[in-house]
């Protein structure tokens, strides 16, 4: 507890994708000395309760409005040195970071952000996939399809998918028909590989569904996946089995870079 009138710091901490062990060391250390923690729904409560001190006030924000959330954090920051807003994955993706930061700024409450492992990365890890491969794609787009939140101009799935790069599609498992329509409109072939990971990293609950543009919806239906899933479309999917992979230049023996001289010197491309 602080004795001065000054506010403690509110830390926005990325809790990671579900496995409590995927919280960062920094996040865990902050939780271990937190006076109060507000977590976002069932996804992250285990990380909070596992390391929080017994005296810590822990609350769930699932029934709170954004106004309630900022008021709660400000009130706790008046009483505690360390207050935590625990969010799934990374706080910079599809959270309410800025909406909550603004009232805190207005109240003069100091705040910091600790990044977390996004579910997009946990999904790649679960399936042993790489979002980038030399000469296949060097670009990954994090997006969603339009639900209640409208997509800004130029960001419709057909427009984004026209790049034929990796697409990590959040918040869209119940809108797979829109995902499919968007990819088709952008010219993706029916046999384009697709991946859906449900509860990536959750011990004992993770589900990996592989399919193609033609059948991924049916496969997800068969697996009973209706929530908490990452939809990935990418020309890199399944590369683990490719016999003729173009190797990264970085480890090519003939490629000189900052840290290693080529065995047979050649100019870098
Ligand atoms: N900030 C979070 C995203 C929050 S939006 C992050 O960085 O991961 C919520 C969406 O994230 C869900 O609809 C789902 O698409 C995805 N998601 C969150 N946790 C997930 C998990 N463990 N496995 C798969 N997808 C997940």
mmCIF file of C-alpha atoms and ligand atoms in Angstrom:
data_model
loop_
_atom_site.group_PDB
_atom_site.id
_atom_site.type_symbol
_atom_site.label_atom_id
_atom_site.label_comp_id
_atom_site.label_asym_id
_atom_site.label_seq_id
_atom_site.Cartn_x
_atom_site.Cartn_y
_atom_site.Cartn_z
ATOM 1 C CA UNK A 1 0.000 0.000 0.000
ATOM 2 C CA UNK A 2 1.247 3.475 -0.749
ATOM 3 C CA UNK A 3 1.073 6.033 2.006
ATOM 4 C CA UNK A 4 1.480 9.061 -0.264
ATOM 5 C CA UNK A 5 -1.345 10.561 -2.244
ATOM 6 C CA UNK A 6 0.482 9.764 -5.496
ATOM 7 C CA UNK A 7 -0.857 6.998 -7.691
ATOM 8 C CA UNK A 8 0.840 3.661 -8.098
ATOM 9 C CA UNK A 9 1.518 2.366 -11.604
ATOM 10 C CA UNK A 10 -1.028 0.500 -13.686
ATOM 11 C CA UNK A 11 0.661 -2.198 -15.753
ATOM 12 C CA UNK A 12 -1.097 -3.564 -18.833
ATOM 13 C CA UNK A 13 0.327 -7.054 -18.980
ATOM 14 C CA UNK A 14 -0.012 -9.518 -21.837
ATOM 15 C CA UNK A 15 -0.935 -12.825 -20.194
ATOM 16 C CA UNK A 16 -0.098 -14.882 -23.269
ATOM 17 C CA UNK A 17 -2.396 -17.244 -25.146
ATOM 18 C CA UNK A 18 -3.588 -19.471 -22.295
ATOM 19 C CA UNK A 19 -0.796 -21.633 -20.961
ATOM 20 C CA UNK A 20 0.149 -19.838 -17.715
ATOM 21 C CA UNK A 21 3.792 -20.755 -18.391
ATOM 22 C CA UNK A 22 3.718 -18.504 -21.451
ATOM 23 C CA UNK A 23 3.442 -15.396 -19.330
ATOM 24 C CA UNK A 24 6.691 -13.410 -19.515
ATOM 25 C CA UNK A 25 9.037 -13.441 -16.519
ATOM 26 C CA UNK A 26 8.453 -9.708 -16.200
ATOM 27 C CA UNK A 27 4.683 -10.209 -16.151
ATOM 28 C CA UNK A 28 4.967 -12.951 -13.553
ATOM 29 C CA UNK A 29 7.217 -10.824 -11.311
ATOM 30 C CA UNK A 30 4.742 -7.949 -11.509
ATOM 31 C CA UNK A 31 1.841 -10.248 -10.622
ATOM 32 C CA UNK A 32 3.829 -11.550 -7.656
ATOM 33 C CA UNK A 33 3.964 -8.043 -6.172
ATOM 34 C CA UNK A 34 0.590 -6.737 -7.351
ATOM 35 C CA UNK A 35 -1.857 -5.104 -4.963
ATOM 36 C CA UNK A 36 -4.730 -5.534 -7.400
ATOM 37 C CA UNK A 37 -5.318 -7.383 -10.667
ATOM 38 C CA UNK A 38 -8.146 -6.976 -13.122
ATOM 39 C CA UNK A 39 -8.200 -9.823 -15.601
ATOM 40 C CA UNK A 40 -10.056 -10.112 -18.880
ATOM 41 C CA UNK A 41 -12.360 -13.122 -18.671
ATOM 42 C CA UNK A 42 -11.694 -16.774 -18.001
ATOM 43 C CA UNK A 43 -8.829 -16.954 -20.465
ATOM 44 C CA UNK A 44 -6.223 -15.510 -18.144
ATOM 45 C CA UNK A 45 -7.398 -15.978 -14.576
ATOM 46 C CA UNK A 46 -5.104 -18.899 -13.909
ATOM 47 C CA UNK A 47 -1.993 -16.858 -14.636
ATOM 48 C CA UNK A 48 -3.297 -14.221 -12.239
ATOM 49 C CA UNK A 49 -4.167 -16.502 -9.393
ATOM 50 C CA UNK A 50 -1.150 -18.752 -9.699
ATOM 51 C CA UNK A 51 1.403 -16.054 -8.851
ATOM 52 C CA UNK A 52 -0.543 -13.318 -7.097
ATOM 53 C CA UNK A 53 0.125 -12.741 -3.381
ATOM 54 C CA UNK A 54 -2.638 -13.837 -1.005
ATOM 55 C CA UNK A 55 -3.460 -10.215 -0.165
ATOM 56 C CA UNK A 56 -3.983 -9.260 -3.829
ATOM 57 C CA UNK A 57 -7.414 -8.104 -4.874
ATOM 58 C CA UNK A 58 -8.339 -10.015 -8.035
ATOM 59 C CA UNK A 59 -11.361 -9.125 -10.138
ATOM 60 C CA UNK A 60 -12.814 -10.260 -13.461
ATOM 61 C CA UNK A 61 -13.738 -7.521 -15.926
ATOM 62 C CA UNK A 62 -16.188 -9.617 -17.915
ATOM 63 C CA UNK A 63 -19.263 -7.826 -16.579
ATOM 64 C CA UNK A 64 -17.662 -4.368 -16.539
ATOM 65 C CA UNK A 65 -18.019 -1.534 -19.032
ATOM 66 C CA UNK A 66 -14.916 0.305 -20.234
ATOM 67 C CA UNK A 67 -15.847 3.087 -17.796
ATOM 68 C CA UNK A 68 -16.014 0.585 -14.920
ATOM 69 C CA UNK A 69 -12.633 -0.825 -15.891
ATOM 70 C CA UNK A 70 -10.811 2.494 -15.889
ATOM 71 C CA UNK A 71 -12.548 3.610 -12.674
ATOM 72 C CA UNK A 72 -11.553 0.350 -10.968
ATOM 73 C CA UNK A 73 -7.924 0.694 -12.078
ATOM 74 C CA UNK A 74 -7.745 4.338 -10.991
ATOM 75 C CA UNK A 75 -9.257 3.533 -7.580
ATOM 76 C CA UNK A 76 -6.797 0.674 -7.058
ATOM 77 C CA UNK A 77 -3.846 2.798 -8.212
ATOM 78 C CA UNK A 78 -4.734 5.246 -5.436
ATOM 79 C CA UNK A 79 -4.229 2.443 -2.908
ATOM 80 C CA UNK A 80 -1.511 0.204 -4.363
ATOM 81 C CA UNK A 81 1.914 0.673 -5.850
ATOM 82 C CA UNK A 82 1.397 -2.033 -8.488
ATOM 83 C CA UNK A 83 -1.922 -2.571 -10.241
ATOM 84 C CA UNK A 84 -2.302 -4.935 -13.183
ATOM 85 C CA UNK A 85 -4.660 -5.114 -16.093
ATOM 86 C CA UNK A 86 -4.114 -8.634 -17.415
ATOM 87 C CA UNK A 87 -5.089 -9.214 -21.036
ATOM 88 C CA UNK A 88 -4.993 -12.231 -23.334
ATOM 89 C CA UNK A 89 -2.125 -12.614 -25.741
ATOM 90 C CA UNK A 90 -0.516 -9.268 -26.426
ATOM 91 C CA UNK A 91 -2.268 -6.081 -25.274
ATOM 92 C CA UNK A 92 -1.646 -4.366 -28.623
ATOM 93 C CA UNK A 93 -3.881 -6.731 -30.598
ATOM 94 C CA UNK A 94 -7.683 -6.559 -30.491
ATOM 95 C CA UNK A 95 -7.802 -5.424 -26.895
ATOM 96 C CA UNK A 96 -9.085 -2.233 -25.338
ATOM 97 C CA UNK A 97 -5.689 -0.798 -24.455
ATOM 98 C CA UNK A 98 -6.117 2.733 -25.760
ATOM 99 C CA UNK A 99 -9.730 3.094 -24.571
ATOM 100 C CA UNK A 100 -8.571 2.346 -21.028
ATOM 101 C CA UNK A 101 -5.281 4.253 -21.248
ATOM 102 C CA UNK A 102 -6.989 7.537 -22.146
ATOM 103 C CA UNK A 103 -8.987 7.919 -18.897
ATOM 104 C CA UNK A 104 -5.913 6.873 -16.906
ATOM 105 C CA UNK A 105 -3.871 9.566 -18.658
ATOM 106 C CA UNK A 106 -6.621 12.064 -17.949
ATOM 107 C CA UNK A 107 -6.513 11.125 -14.252
ATOM 108 C CA UNK A 108 -2.701 11.387 -14.175
ATOM 109 C CA UNK A 109 -2.162 7.704 -13.372
ATOM 110 C CA UNK A 110 1.249 6.417 -14.512
ATOM 111 C CA UNK A 111 1.062 3.327 -16.702
ATOM 112 C CA UNK A 112 3.274 0.861 -18.545
ATOM 113 C CA UNK A 113 2.680 -2.003 -20.991
ATOM 114 C CA UNK A 114 4.319 -5.452 -20.892
ATOM 115 C CA UNK A 115 4.000 -7.394 -24.149
ATOM 116 C CA UNK A 116 2.695 -10.944 -24.267
ATOM 117 C CA UNK A 117 2.805 -13.958 -26.571
ATOM 118 C CA UNK A 118 -0.005 -13.469 -29.050
ATOM 119 C CA UNK A 119 -2.315 -16.360 -29.888
ATOM 120 C CA UNK A 120 -1.183 -15.977 -33.495
ATOM 121 C CA UNK A 121 2.339 -16.972 -32.482
ATOM 122 C CA UNK A 122 1.100 -19.704 -30.154
ATOM 123 C CA UNK A 123 -0.929 -21.137 -33.044
ATOM 124 C CA UNK A 124 2.120 -21.241 -35.312
ATOM 125 C CA UNK A 125 4.057 -22.947 -32.518
ATOM 126 C CA UNK A 126 1.304 -25.490 -31.876
ATOM 127 C CA UNK A 127 1.267 -26.560 -35.510
ATOM 128 C CA UNK A 128 5.040 -26.236 -36.124
ATOM 129 C CA UNK A 129 4.482 -23.704 -38.883
ATOM 130 C CA UNK A 130 6.451 -20.673 -40.044
ATOM 131 C CA UNK A 131 4.578 -17.571 -41.187
ATOM 132 C CA UNK A 132 7.465 -16.565 -43.425
ATOM 133 C CA UNK A 133 9.520 -18.669 -45.801
ATOM 134 C CA UNK A 134 12.142 -17.504 -48.299
ATOM 135 C CA UNK A 135 10.662 -16.988 -51.755
ATOM 136 C CA UNK A 136 7.186 -18.043 -50.569
ATOM 137 C CA UNK A 137 6.065 -15.124 -48.456
ATOM 138 C CA UNK A 138 7.861 -12.555 -46.322
ATOM 139 C CA UNK A 139 4.740 -10.900 -44.991
ATOM 140 C CA UNK A 140 2.164 -11.678 -42.298
ATOM 141 C CA UNK A 141 -1.091 -9.810 -41.875
ATOM 142 C CA UNK A 142 -3.024 -9.839 -38.591
ATOM 143 C CA UNK A 143 -6.653 -9.173 -39.376
ATOM 144 C CA UNK A 144 -10.250 -10.205 -38.801
ATOM 145 C CA UNK A 145 -13.363 -10.291 -40.933
ATOM 146 C CA UNK A 146 -16.165 -7.863 -40.441
ATOM 147 C CA UNK A 147 -18.503 -8.733 -37.602
ATOM 148 C CA UNK A 148 -20.070 -6.004 -35.518
ATOM 149 C CA UNK A 149 -16.845 -4.004 -35.836
ATOM 150 C CA UNK A 150 -16.728 -2.607 -39.376
ATOM 151 C CA UNK A 151 -13.514 -2.974 -41.389
ATOM 152 C CA UNK A 152 -11.884 0.298 -42.427
ATOM 153 C CA UNK A 153 -11.639 1.078 -46.127
ATOM 154 C CA UNK A 154 -8.975 -0.904 -47.956
ATOM 155 C CA UNK A 155 -8.920 -3.667 -45.335
ATOM 156 C CA UNK A 156 -11.549 -6.063 -46.617
ATOM 157 C CA UNK A 157 -10.340 -9.661 -46.666
ATOM 158 C CA UNK A 158 -10.316 -9.845 -50.508
ATOM 159 C CA UNK A 159 -8.051 -6.789 -50.584
ATOM 160 C CA UNK A 160 -5.668 -8.133 -47.935
ATOM 161 C CA UNK A 161 -5.727 -11.672 -49.326
ATOM 162 C CA UNK A 162 -4.761 -10.397 -52.783
ATOM 163 C CA UNK A 163 -1.162 -10.264 -51.475
ATOM 164 C CA UNK A 164 -1.149 -14.071 -51.103
ATOM 165 C CA UNK A 165 0.885 -13.741 -47.932
ATOM 166 C CA UNK A 166 0.193 -15.238 -44.489
ATOM 167 C CA UNK A 167 -3.107 -14.174 -42.954
ATOM 168 C CA UNK A 168 -3.778 -14.644 -39.238
ATOM 169 C CA UNK A 169 -7.478 -14.076 -38.873
ATOM 170 C CA UNK A 170 -8.618 -13.302 -35.327
ATOM 171 C CA UNK A 171 -12.168 -13.230 -33.958
ATOM 172 C CA UNK A 172 -13.585 -14.946 -37.009
ATOM 173 C CA UNK A 173 -14.206 -18.636 -36.278
ATOM 174 C CA UNK A 174 -17.975 -18.127 -36.425
ATOM 175 C CA UNK A 175 -17.556 -16.197 -39.674
ATOM 176 C CA UNK A 176 -15.663 -18.828 -41.655
ATOM 177 C CA UNK A 177 -18.085 -18.407 -44.557
ATOM 178 C CA UNK A 178 -16.851 -14.799 -44.872
ATOM 179 C CA UNK A 179 -13.238 -15.913 -44.644
ATOM 180 C CA UNK A 180 -13.796 -18.426 -47.427
ATOM 181 C CA UNK A 181 -15.649 -15.936 -49.614
ATOM 182 C CA UNK A 182 -12.862 -13.370 -49.142
ATOM 183 C CA UNK A 183 -10.108 -15.793 -50.075
ATOM 184 C CA UNK A 184 -12.037 -17.009 -53.129
ATOM 185 C CA UNK A 185 -12.639 -13.446 -54.274
ATOM 186 C CA UNK A 186 -8.889 -12.847 -54.018
ATOM 187 C CA UNK A 187 -8.235 -15.857 -56.252
ATOM 188 C CA UNK A 188 -7.016 -18.410 -53.691
ATOM 189 C CA UNK A 189 -7.318 -21.960 -55.061
ATOM 190 C CA UNK A 190 -9.749 -24.422 -53.483
ATOM 191 C CA UNK A 191 -6.824 -26.590 -52.357
ATOM 192 C CA UNK A 192 -5.052 -23.717 -50.558
ATOM 193 C CA UNK A 193 -3.984 -25.042 -47.163
ATOM 194 C CA UNK A 194 -5.674 -23.635 -44.067
ATOM 195 C CA UNK A 195 -5.145 -24.094 -40.374
ATOM 196 C CA UNK A 196 -7.404 -23.513 -37.402
ATOM 197 C CA UNK A 197 -6.042 -23.728 -33.871
ATOM 198 C CA UNK A 198 -8.493 -23.771 -30.997
ATOM 199 C CA UNK A 199 -7.191 -22.790 -27.542
ATOM 200 C CA UNK A 200 -3.593 -22.715 -28.722
ATOM 201 C CA UNK A 201 -1.218 -23.571 -25.858
ATOM 202 C CA UNK A 202 -3.981 -24.494 -23.386
ATOM 203 C CA UNK A 203 -2.738 -27.626 -21.637
ATOM 204 C CA UNK A 204 -4.941 -30.547 -22.675
ATOM 205 C CA UNK A 205 -7.414 -28.385 -24.611
ATOM 206 C CA UNK A 206 -5.571 -27.325 -27.725
ATOM 207 C CA UNK A 207 -7.074 -28.555 -30.999
ATOM 208 C CA UNK A 208 -5.374 -28.323 -34.381
ATOM 209 C CA UNK A 209 -7.481 -28.638 -37.503
ATOM 210 C CA UNK A 210 -5.878 -28.680 -40.922
ATOM 211 C CA UNK A 211 -7.766 -28.442 -44.165
ATOM 212 C CA UNK A 212 -8.127 -26.506 -47.377
ATOM 213 C CA UNK A 213 -10.186 -23.565 -48.465
ATOM 214 C CA UNK A 214 -12.714 -26.108 -49.776
ATOM 215 C CA UNK A 215 -13.187 -28.073 -46.561
ATOM 216 C CA UNK A 216 -11.926 -26.145 -43.515
ATOM 217 C CA UNK A 217 -15.411 -25.042 -42.464
ATOM 218 C CA UNK A 218 -16.735 -28.593 -42.454
ATOM 219 C CA UNK A 219 -13.653 -29.843 -40.613
ATOM 220 C CA UNK A 220 -14.107 -27.204 -37.910
ATOM 221 C CA UNK A 221 -17.770 -28.099 -37.649
ATOM 222 C CA UNK A 222 -16.875 -31.781 -37.288
ATOM 223 C CA UNK A 223 -14.361 -30.884 -34.562
ATOM 224 C CA UNK A 224 -16.980 -28.750 -32.789
ATOM 225 C CA UNK A 225 -14.881 -25.572 -32.826
ATOM 226 C CA UNK A 226 -17.037 -22.500 -32.323
ATOM 227 C CA UNK A 227 -14.854 -20.153 -30.249
ATOM 228 C CA UNK A 228 -11.327 -19.154 -29.200
ATOM 229 C CA UNK A 229 -9.727 -20.121 -32.459
ATOM 230 C CA UNK A 230 -7.134 -18.672 -34.797
ATOM 231 C CA UNK A 231 -7.777 -19.059 -38.505
ATOM 232 C CA UNK A 232 -4.645 -19.084 -40.630
ATOM 233 C CA UNK A 233 -4.396 -19.056 -44.399
ATOM 234 C CA UNK A 234 -0.894 -19.106 -45.783
ATOM 235 C CA UNK A 235 1.124 -20.435 -48.695
ATOM 236 C CA UNK A 236 3.674 -21.617 -46.103
ATOM 237 C CA UNK A 237 1.353 -24.081 -44.335
ATOM 238 C CA UNK A 238 2.564 -27.659 -44.358
ATOM 239 C CA UNK A 239 6.113 -26.701 -45.361
ATOM 240 C CA UNK A 240 7.508 -29.143 -42.815
ATOM 241 C CA UNK A 241 6.735 -31.850 -45.398
ATOM 242 C CA UNK A 242 8.031 -30.063 -48.489
ATOM 243 C CA UNK A 243 10.896 -31.905 -50.171
ATOM 244 C CA UNK A 244 12.269 -28.851 -52.035
ATOM 245 C CA UNK A 245 12.431 -26.029 -49.563
ATOM 246 C CA UNK A 246 14.274 -22.850 -50.553
ATOM 247 C CA UNK A 247 16.673 -22.386 -47.651
ATOM 248 C CA UNK A 248 17.212 -19.132 -45.827
ATOM 249 C CA UNK A 249 20.163 -17.205 -47.240
ATOM 250 C CA UNK A 250 21.304 -16.360 -43.724
ATOM 251 C CA UNK A 251 22.615 -19.858 -43.080
ATOM 252 C CA UNK A 252 23.779 -20.532 -46.623
ATOM 253 C CA UNK A 253 27.506 -21.338 -46.593
ATOM 254 C CA UNK A 254 28.037 -19.107 -49.642
ATOM 255 C CA UNK A 255 26.385 -16.056 -48.126
ATOM 256 C CA UNK A 256 28.441 -13.502 -46.220
ATOM 257 C CA UNK A 257 26.733 -11.384 -43.597
ATOM 258 C CA UNK A 258 27.687 -9.291 -40.588
ATOM 259 C CA UNK A 259 28.488 -12.200 -38.303
ATOM 260 C CA UNK A 260 29.915 -14.819 -40.615
ATOM 261 C CA UNK A 261 32.226 -14.924 -43.649
ATOM 262 C CA UNK A 262 31.155 -17.116 -46.522
ATOM 263 C CA UNK A 263 33.241 -20.212 -47.077
ATOM 264 C CA UNK A 264 33.277 -19.443 -50.823
ATOM 265 C CA UNK A 265 32.809 -15.652 -50.841
ATOM 266 C CA UNK A 266 29.943 -14.473 -53.004
ATOM 267 C CA UNK A 267 28.150 -11.190 -53.077
ATOM 268 C CA UNK A 268 24.990 -10.998 -51.004
ATOM 269 C CA UNK A 269 21.910 -10.788 -53.250
HETATM 270 N N1 LIG B 1 -4.718 -9.945 -27.749
HETATM 271 C C1 LIG B 1 -5.029 -11.299 -28.154
HETATM 272 C C2 LIG B 1 -6.205 -11.352 -29.101
HETATM 273 C C3 LIG B 1 -7.506 -11.034 -28.433
HETATM 274 S S1 LIG B 1 -8.860 -11.106 -29.537
HETATM 275 C C4 LIG B 1 -3.793 -11.955 -28.750
HETATM 276 O O1 LIG B 1 -2.767 -11.291 -28.933
HETATM 277 O O2 LIG B 1 -3.831 -13.155 -28.985
HETATM 278 C C5 LIG B 1 -9.510 -12.714 -29.235
HETATM 279 C C6 LIG B 1 -9.213 -13.625 -30.400
HETATM 280 O O3 LIG B 1 -7.876 -14.076 -30.292
HETATM 281 C C7 LIG B 1 -10.053 -14.882 -30.451
HETATM 282 O O4 LIG B 1 -11.248 -14.664 -31.168
HETATM 283 C C8 LIG B 1 -9.158 -15.821 -31.217
HETATM 284 O O5 LIG B 1 -9.210 -15.557 -32.611
HETATM 285 C C9 LIG B 1 -7.793 -15.403 -30.724
HETATM 286 N N2 LIG B 1 -7.327 -16.212 -29.582
HETATM 287 C C10 LIG B 1 -7.108 -15.802 -28.319
HETATM 288 N N3 LIG B 1 -6.582 -16.809 -27.571
HETATM 289 C C11 LIG B 1 -6.463 -17.863 -28.408
HETATM 290 C C12 LIG B 1 -5.920 -19.178 -28.274
HETATM 291 N N4 LIG B 1 -5.415 -19.596 -27.120
HETATM 292 N N5 LIG B 1 -5.945 -19.981 -29.350
HETATM 293 C C13 LIG B 1 -6.423 -19.572 -30.540
HETATM 294 N N6 LIG B 1 -6.914 -18.335 -30.730
HETATM 295 C C14 LIG B 1 -6.937 -17.496 -29.692
#
